[in-house]
Coordinates of C-alpha atoms and ligand atoms in Angstrom, one line a residue:
M910 CA -0.4 -0.1 0.3
S911 CA 1.8 3.8 -0.7
R912 CA 1.6 5.6 1.3
A913 CA -0.3 9.3 0.2
P914 CA 2.2 11.5 -1.1
S915 CA 3.5 14.1 0.9
R916 CA 2.6 17.8 0.5
V917 CA 4.9 20.5 0.5
V918 CA 6.1 24.2 -0.3
I919 CA 9.0 24.8 -2.5
D920 CA 11.1 28.0 -2.2
C921 CA 13.2 28.7 -4.5
D922 CA 15.5 30.9 -7.0
P923 CA 15.5 29.3 -10.1
G924 CA 18.5 29.3 -11.0
I925 CA 19.7 26.3 -12.8
D926 CA 19.6 23.7 -10.0
D927 CA 15.6 25.5 -8.7
A928 CA 15.0 24.7 -12.0
I929 CA 16.2 21.1 -11.7
A930 CA 14.7 20.4 -8.7
L931 CA 11.4 22.0 -9.4
M932 CA 11.5 19.3 -12.3
L933 CA 12.7 16.2 -9.7
A934 CA 9.9 17.5 -7.0
Y935 CA 7.4 16.8 -10.2
A936 CA 8.7 13.2 -11.6
S937 CA 7.9 12.4 -7.6
P938 CA 4.7 10.5 -7.5
E939 CA 5.1 10.5 -3.1
L940 CA 5.5 15.0 -4.1
D941 CA 2.7 16.5 -3.6
V942 CA 3.2 20.0 -4.8
A943 CA 1.1 22.3 -3.7
G944 CA 3.3 26.1 -4.3
V945 CA 5.7 27.3 -5.5
T946 CA 7.2 30.2 -3.5
T947 CA 10.0 33.0 -4.9
V948 CA 12.9 34.8 -2.8
A949 CA 14.9 36.9 -4.7
G950 CA 18.7 35.0 -4.7
N951 CA 20.6 33.8 -7.5
V952 CA 18.6 36.8 -9.6
G953 CA 16.7 39.2 -8.7
L954 CA 13.0 38.4 -7.3
D955 CA 11.3 39.8 -11.0
Q956 CA 13.7 37.4 -12.7
V957 CA 13.0 34.6 -10.4
V958 CA 9.6 34.7 -10.7
D959 CA 9.2 34.7 -14.0
N960 CA 12.1 31.2 -14.7
A961 CA 9.3 29.6 -11.9
L962 CA 6.7 30.7 -14.0
R963 CA 8.4 29.4 -17.6
V964 CA 9.5 26.1 -15.8
C965 CA 6.6 25.2 -14.2
D966 CA 4.7 25.9 -17.9
L967 CA 7.5 24.1 -19.4
I968 CA 6.9 20.5 -17.0
G969 CA 3.4 21.2 -17.5
P970 CA 0.3 19.5 -15.9
P971 CA 0.4 19.7 -12.8
A972 CA 3.1 21.9 -12.5
A973 CA 1.8 25.0 -15.0
A974 CA -1.8 25.5 -12.7
T975 CA 0.5 25.1 -9.3
P976 CA 0.2 28.7 -7.8
V977 CA 3.6 30.5 -8.0
L978 CA 4.1 33.0 -5.4
R979 CA 6.3 36.4 -5.1
G980 CA 7.9 36.1 -1.8
Y981 CA 11.1 38.7 -0.4
A982 CA 12.7 41.0 -3.1
G983 CA 16.2 40.6 -0.2
P984 CA 16.8 40.1 3.3
L985 CA 15.2 42.0 6.4
A986 CA 17.9 42.7 7.5
R987 CA 20.9 43.4 5.0
A988 CA 20.7 44.8 1.8
L989 CA 20.7 42.3 -1.0
R990 CA 23.9 40.6 -1.9
Q991 CA 23.3 40.3 -5.4
P992 CA 26.0 37.0 -6.7
D993 CA 29.1 38.7 -7.9
E994 CA 29.1 36.8 -11.1
P995 CA 26.0 35.2 -13.2
V996 CA 26.6 31.4 -12.2
H997 CA 23.6 30.2 -14.0
G998 CA 23.9 32.4 -16.7
A999 CA 22.9 36.8 -17.6
Y1000 CA 19.2 35.6 -16.3
G1001 CA 19.4 32.7 -14.3
L1002 CA 18.2 29.4 -16.6
G1003 CA 22.1 28.8 -18.7
G1004 CA 20.8 30.5 -21.6
V1005 CA 17.9 28.9 -21.7
E1006 CA 15.5 30.5 -23.5
L1007 CA 11.7 28.9 -22.6
P1008 CA 8.7 30.7 -23.8
A1009 CA 7.2 34.2 -22.4
P1010 CA 4.9 32.7 -18.8
S1011 CA 1.1 31.4 -19.7
R1012 CA 0.9 32.7 -16.7
A1013 CA 1.1 36.1 -14.2
A1014 CA 2.3 34.8 -10.3
H1015 CA -0.8 34.3 -7.8
P1016 CA -1.7 37.4 -6.0
G1017 CA -0.6 37.5 -2.8
H1018 CA 2.7 37.4 -1.0
A1019 CA 4.2 33.6 -0.6
V1020 CA 4.5 33.8 2.6
D1021 CA 1.0 35.2 3.6
W1022 CA -0.4 32.6 1.2
T1023 CA 2.1 29.6 2.7
A1024 CA 0.8 30.2 6.2
G1025 CA -3.1 30.5 4.7
Q1026 CA -2.6 26.7 3.3
I1027 CA -0.7 25.1 6.6
R1028 CA -3.1 26.5 8.7
A1029 CA -6.1 24.5 5.9
A1030 CA -4.4 22.0 6.5
A1031 CA -3.8 19.0 8.7
P1032 CA -1.6 19.3 11.6
G1033 CA 2.1 17.3 10.0
E1034 CA 0.6 17.6 6.6
F1035 CA 3.2 20.0 4.9
T1036 CA 6.5 20.0 4.6
L1037 CA 9.0 22.9 3.2
I1038 CA 11.6 22.0 0.9
A1039 CA 13.7 25.5 0.7
T1040 CA 16.6 25.8 -1.9
A1041 CA 17.2 29.6 -2.0
P1042 CA 17.9 32.7 0.6
L1043 CA 15.8 32.0 3.8
T1044 CA 13.7 34.8 3.8
N1045 CA 11.0 33.3 3.4
V1046 CA 11.0 31.2 5.2
A1047 CA 12.3 32.8 8.4
A1048 CA 9.8 34.9 7.5
L1049 CA 7.2 32.8 7.9
L1050 CA 7.5 31.7 11.3
H1051 CA 8.1 34.6 12.5
G1052 CA 5.5 36.0 11.1
H1053 CA 3.2 33.7 11.5
P1054 CA 4.4 31.8 15.0
D1055 CA 1.4 28.9 15.1
T1056 CA 2.7 27.4 11.7
R1057 CA 6.1 26.2 13.1
E1058 CA 3.7 23.3 15.3
R1059 CA 2.2 22.7 12.2
L1060 CA 4.6 22.3 9.9
K1061 CA 5.6 17.9 9.3
E1062 CA 9.1 19.2 8.6
I1063 CA 11.9 21.9 6.4
V1064 CA 14.4 20.7 4.1
V1065 CA 16.6 23.1 3.2
M1066 CA 19.6 22.5 1.0
G1067 CA 22.5 25.7 2.5
G1068 CA 25.4 25.7 4.4
A1069 CA 28.5 23.8 4.5
A1070 CA 29.3 21.7 8.0
F1071 CA 32.5 19.9 7.5
A1072 CA 33.1 21.5 4.5
P1073 CA 34.7 25.0 3.0
G1074 CA 31.9 27.2 1.3
N1075 CA 31.3 28.4 -1.5
T1076 CA 31.2 32.1 -1.2
T1077 CA 33.2 33.2 0.9
P1078 CA 35.7 30.6 2.5
A1079 CA 33.5 30.2 5.4
A1080 CA 29.7 30.7 4.2
E1081 CA 27.2 28.4 1.0
F1082 CA 25.3 31.3 -1.3
N1083 CA 21.7 30.6 0.2
F1084 CA 23.2 30.9 3.9
H1085 CA 25.4 33.5 3.2
A1086 CA 22.8 36.1 1.0
D1087 CA 21.2 36.3 4.5
P1088 CA 22.7 34.6 7.3
E1089 CA 19.7 36.5 9.4
A1090 CA 17.1 34.6 8.3
A1091 CA 19.0 31.5 8.6
R1092 CA 19.7 31.7 11.8
Y1093 CA 16.1 32.1 12.6
V1094 CA 15.0 29.3 10.5
T1095 CA 17.5 26.4 12.2
E1096 CA 16.8 27.8 16.0
S1097 CA 13.0 27.7 14.7
G1098 CA 12.7 24.0 16.9
V1099 CA 10.4 23.2 13.6
P1100 CA 11.8 19.7 12.8
L1101 CA 14.8 20.6 10.2
R1102 CA 17.0 18.1 7.9
I1103 CA 20.4 20.2 5.6
V1104 CA 21.4 18.9 3.2
G1105 CA 24.6 21.2 2.6
L1106 CA 27.5 21.4 0.8
D1107 CA 29.0 18.4 1.9
V1108 CA 26.8 16.0 0.1
T1109 CA 25.9 18.1 -2.9
R1110 CA 29.9 18.7 -3.9
E1111 CA 30.0 15.1 -3.7
A1112 CA 26.8 13.6 -5.8
L1113 CA 27.7 16.0 -9.0
T1114 CA 26.2 14.9 -12.6
P1115 CA 28.8 14.7 -15.3
L1116 CA 28.3 15.9 -18.4
A1117 CA 27.3 12.6 -20.2
D1118 CA 23.9 13.2 -18.0
A1119 CA 23.7 16.9 -19.9
E1120 CA 24.7 15.2 -22.7
A1121 CA 22.5 12.2 -22.4
L1122 CA 19.7 14.2 -21.4
I1123 CA 20.0 16.7 -24.2
A1124 CA 20.4 14.2 -27.1
D1125 CA 16.7 12.0 -25.6
G1126 CA 15.4 15.5 -27.6
A1127 CA 12.3 16.2 -25.4
P1128 CA 11.7 19.5 -24.4
V1129 CA 11.9 18.7 -20.6
T1130 CA 14.9 17.1 -20.6
A1131 CA 16.6 18.7 -23.9
A1132 CA 15.6 22.3 -21.7
A1133 CA 17.6 20.3 -18.4
G1134 CA 20.9 19.1 -20.3
R1135 CA 21.2 22.8 -21.8
M1136 CA 20.7 23.9 -18.5
L1137 CA 23.3 21.2 -17.0
S1138 CA 26.0 21.9 -19.9
H1139 CA 25.4 25.2 -18.9
L1140 CA 27.1 25.3 -15.2
I1141 CA 29.3 21.9 -15.9
D1142 CA 31.3 24.5 -18.7
R1143 CA 31.7 27.0 -15.6
Y1144 CA 33.1 24.0 -12.7
A1145 CA 35.1 22.8 -15.7
R1146 CA 36.6 26.3 -16.2
R1147 CA 36.9 26.2 -12.4
H1148 CA 37.1 22.7 -11.4
T1149 CA 38.7 20.6 -14.3
V1150 CA 35.8 18.9 -13.8
R1151 CA 33.5 17.9 -16.6
A1152 CA 30.3 17.1 -13.5
C1153 CA 28.4 19.8 -11.5
A1154 CA 26.7 20.1 -8.2
V1155 CA 22.3 19.8 -8.6
H1156 CA 22.3 21.7 -4.8
D1157 CA 18.7 21.8 -5.3
A1158 CA 17.9 18.9 -6.5
L1159 CA 19.8 16.7 -4.0
A1160 CA 17.4 18.4 -1.3
V1161 CA 14.7 17.2 -2.8
A1162 CA 15.5 14.2 -3.0
A1163 CA 16.9 13.7 0.5
A1164 CA 12.4 14.6 0.8
V1165 CA 12.1 11.8 -1.4
R1166 CA 14.7 9.4 -0.4
P1167 CA 16.5 10.6 3.0
D1168 CA 17.8 6.6 2.4
L1169 CA 20.2 8.3 -0.2
L1170 CA 22.2 10.3 2.5
E1171 CA 23.2 9.5 5.9
W1172 CA 22.3 12.1 8.2
T1173 CA 24.0 13.2 11.4
D1174 CA 22.5 14.7 14.5
A1175 CA 23.4 18.2 15.5
W1176 CA 23.1 21.6 17.1
V1177 CA 22.9 24.0 14.3
T1178 CA 23.6 27.6 14.1
V1179 CA 24.6 30.3 11.3
E1180 CA 27.2 33.1 12.1
C1181 CA 25.5 36.7 11.9
A1182 CA 28.3 38.7 13.1
G1183 CA 31.9 37.5 12.0
E1184 CA 33.9 39.4 9.3
F1185 CA 35.2 36.4 7.6
T1186 CA 32.3 34.0 9.3
R1187 CA 28.9 35.8 8.0
G1188 CA 26.4 32.7 7.1
A1189 CA 28.4 30.0 8.3
L1190 CA 26.6 27.2 9.9
V1191 CA 27.7 26.1 13.0
A1192 CA 26.9 22.5 13.5
D1193 CA 27.6 20.6 17.3
V1194 CA 27.3 17.8 16.8
H1195 CA 29.5 16.7 20.3
G1196 CA 26.9 18.9 22.4
R1197 CA 30.0 21.4 23.8
T1198 CA 27.5 24.0 23.7
G1199 CA 24.8 21.9 25.9
H1200 CA 22.5 22.7 23.3
A1201 CA 20.1 19.5 22.0
P1202 CA 20.8 18.9 18.2
N1203 CA 18.4 20.8 16.4
A1204 CA 18.5 20.0 13.5
R1205 CA 19.2 16.6 11.0
V1206 CA 22.6 17.5 8.9
A1207 CA 23.1 14.9 5.6
S1208 CA 26.9 14.1 6.2
G1209 CA 26.9 11.3 3.4
V1210 CA 25.7 10.5 -0.3
D1211 CA 25.4 7.5 -2.0
A1212 CA 26.3 10.1 -5.3
E1213 CA 25.7 7.5 -8.1
A1214 CA 22.4 6.1 -6.9
F1215 CA 21.7 9.8 -6.7
R1216 CA 22.7 10.0 -9.9
G1217 CA 20.8 7.3 -10.9
F1218 CA 17.7 8.6 -8.7
L1219 CA 17.9 12.0 -10.8
M1220 CA 18.5 11.2 -14.7
S1221 CA 16.0 7.7 -14.2
R1222 CA 13.4 10.4 -12.9
L1223 CA 13.9 12.6 -15.0
R1224 CA 13.8 10.0 -18.3
D1225 CA 10.9 8.4 -17.0
R1226 CA 7.7 11.5 -16.5
Y1227 CA 9.9 13.9 -18.9
G1228 CA 12.0 11.7 -21.8
A1229 CA 10.9 11.2 -25.3
A1230 CA 10.4 7.6 -25.4
R1231 CA 7.5 8.4 -22.2
L1232 CA 5.8 10.8 -24.5
A1233 CA 5.7 8.6 -27.6
A1234 CA 4.2 5.4 -25.3
Ligands
RIB1371 O1 25.2 27.3 -3.1 C1 24.4 26.2 -3.4 C2 22.5 27.0 -3.4 O2 22.7 28.7 -4.0 C3 21.7 26.4 -4.0 O3 20.5 26.7 -3.7 C4 22.0 27.6 -6.3 O4 20.4 27.8 -6.5 C5 21.9 29.2 -4.9 O5 20.9 29.4 -4.4
CA1372 CA1 18.9 27.7 -5.3

C-alpha cells in the first residue's frame, strides 16, 4: 500500500539547480507540490518569478497550474547581495530560453499564502523544501508562529557544516545571502534537515548525463541537459572537472529518498556577526554547546544512487520514450 504523497511547498530562486529540483519534484509521485514560492537569490526577484513560471509551464500539468507566488526581494535585516558573477547565466537559466509565462504569479505574498495553506491543512501535513536564501521561511515562522508546530519538517539546501563554503571560505550562498534568516530558521525548533555542500559537492552530475538528456530531445529533458551543460562548463573552467553539483535537486531527493544520504544529528546555528564568517553554518555534533540537537545534517551521500535516481526520474517522467508511449 503506497503512502499518500507528502504535500510540499518549494521555496526557490531559479536558478538552474532550482529548475532541475522542480522537474524532479514533479517527477516524484511521493510529492504533491501545492505551491512554488520565490525569493531573490541567484537573480533578482522579478527574474526568479519569471523563471519559475516558465519552468512550471515547461514541466506542464500539474506544474503549469501550481500557484507561483512572489516572496521577498531581499533580506529583511541587511542589504540584498547579488552574486558576484552570474553563475546561472544572465537570466538565471543558463541561457536556455523558454517561452514567456502563460500566466502571472498568483496574487498575494508568498509568506501569507503559505501560512494559509498550512493552517487549512492537518497538522504535520506540509513539508517546506527550501532551496534559496531563507528570507521567506524565516518571515513565515516569525510572522505566523502558529505554523511552526503545524509543519512536518523543513528540508533546506544550504550551508556547509564540515566543508568550505562556495561564496566565502566559510559560507554557502543561500546562508550567506541572508544569515539572519538562516539563523532564525535553524533555531526555530521546527524539524529540520540540512542538505549542504558537504554532500551536494560529492554527488556531481557528469557531462555524459547532461549530453544524454540533450540527446533524448524531449522539451524538458533537452532543456535540463542544456541548463546542466551551462553549469558544467563553468565547473570545468574553475574546477577542471566536467560535472556539476545540482545542489537543490539533492534537497528534493532528500525529501523523497532520505536513504540516499547519511544523517548526523547536531545543534546548528548560523554565524551572523563574523567579519570573515558571516553565513557560516555551525554544527555542534558533540554537544559542546550544551544544546540538544535541532537538525539532522546530511553528512554522506550515495552519489551513484542519486545520479541514477535523478536521471531515471527525469527520463521516466519527461523523456521522449515516455511521451511517445
Ligand atoms: O549554494 C548553492 C545554492 O545557492 C543553490 O540553492 C543555488 O541555486 C544557489 O541558490
Ligand atoms: Ca537555489
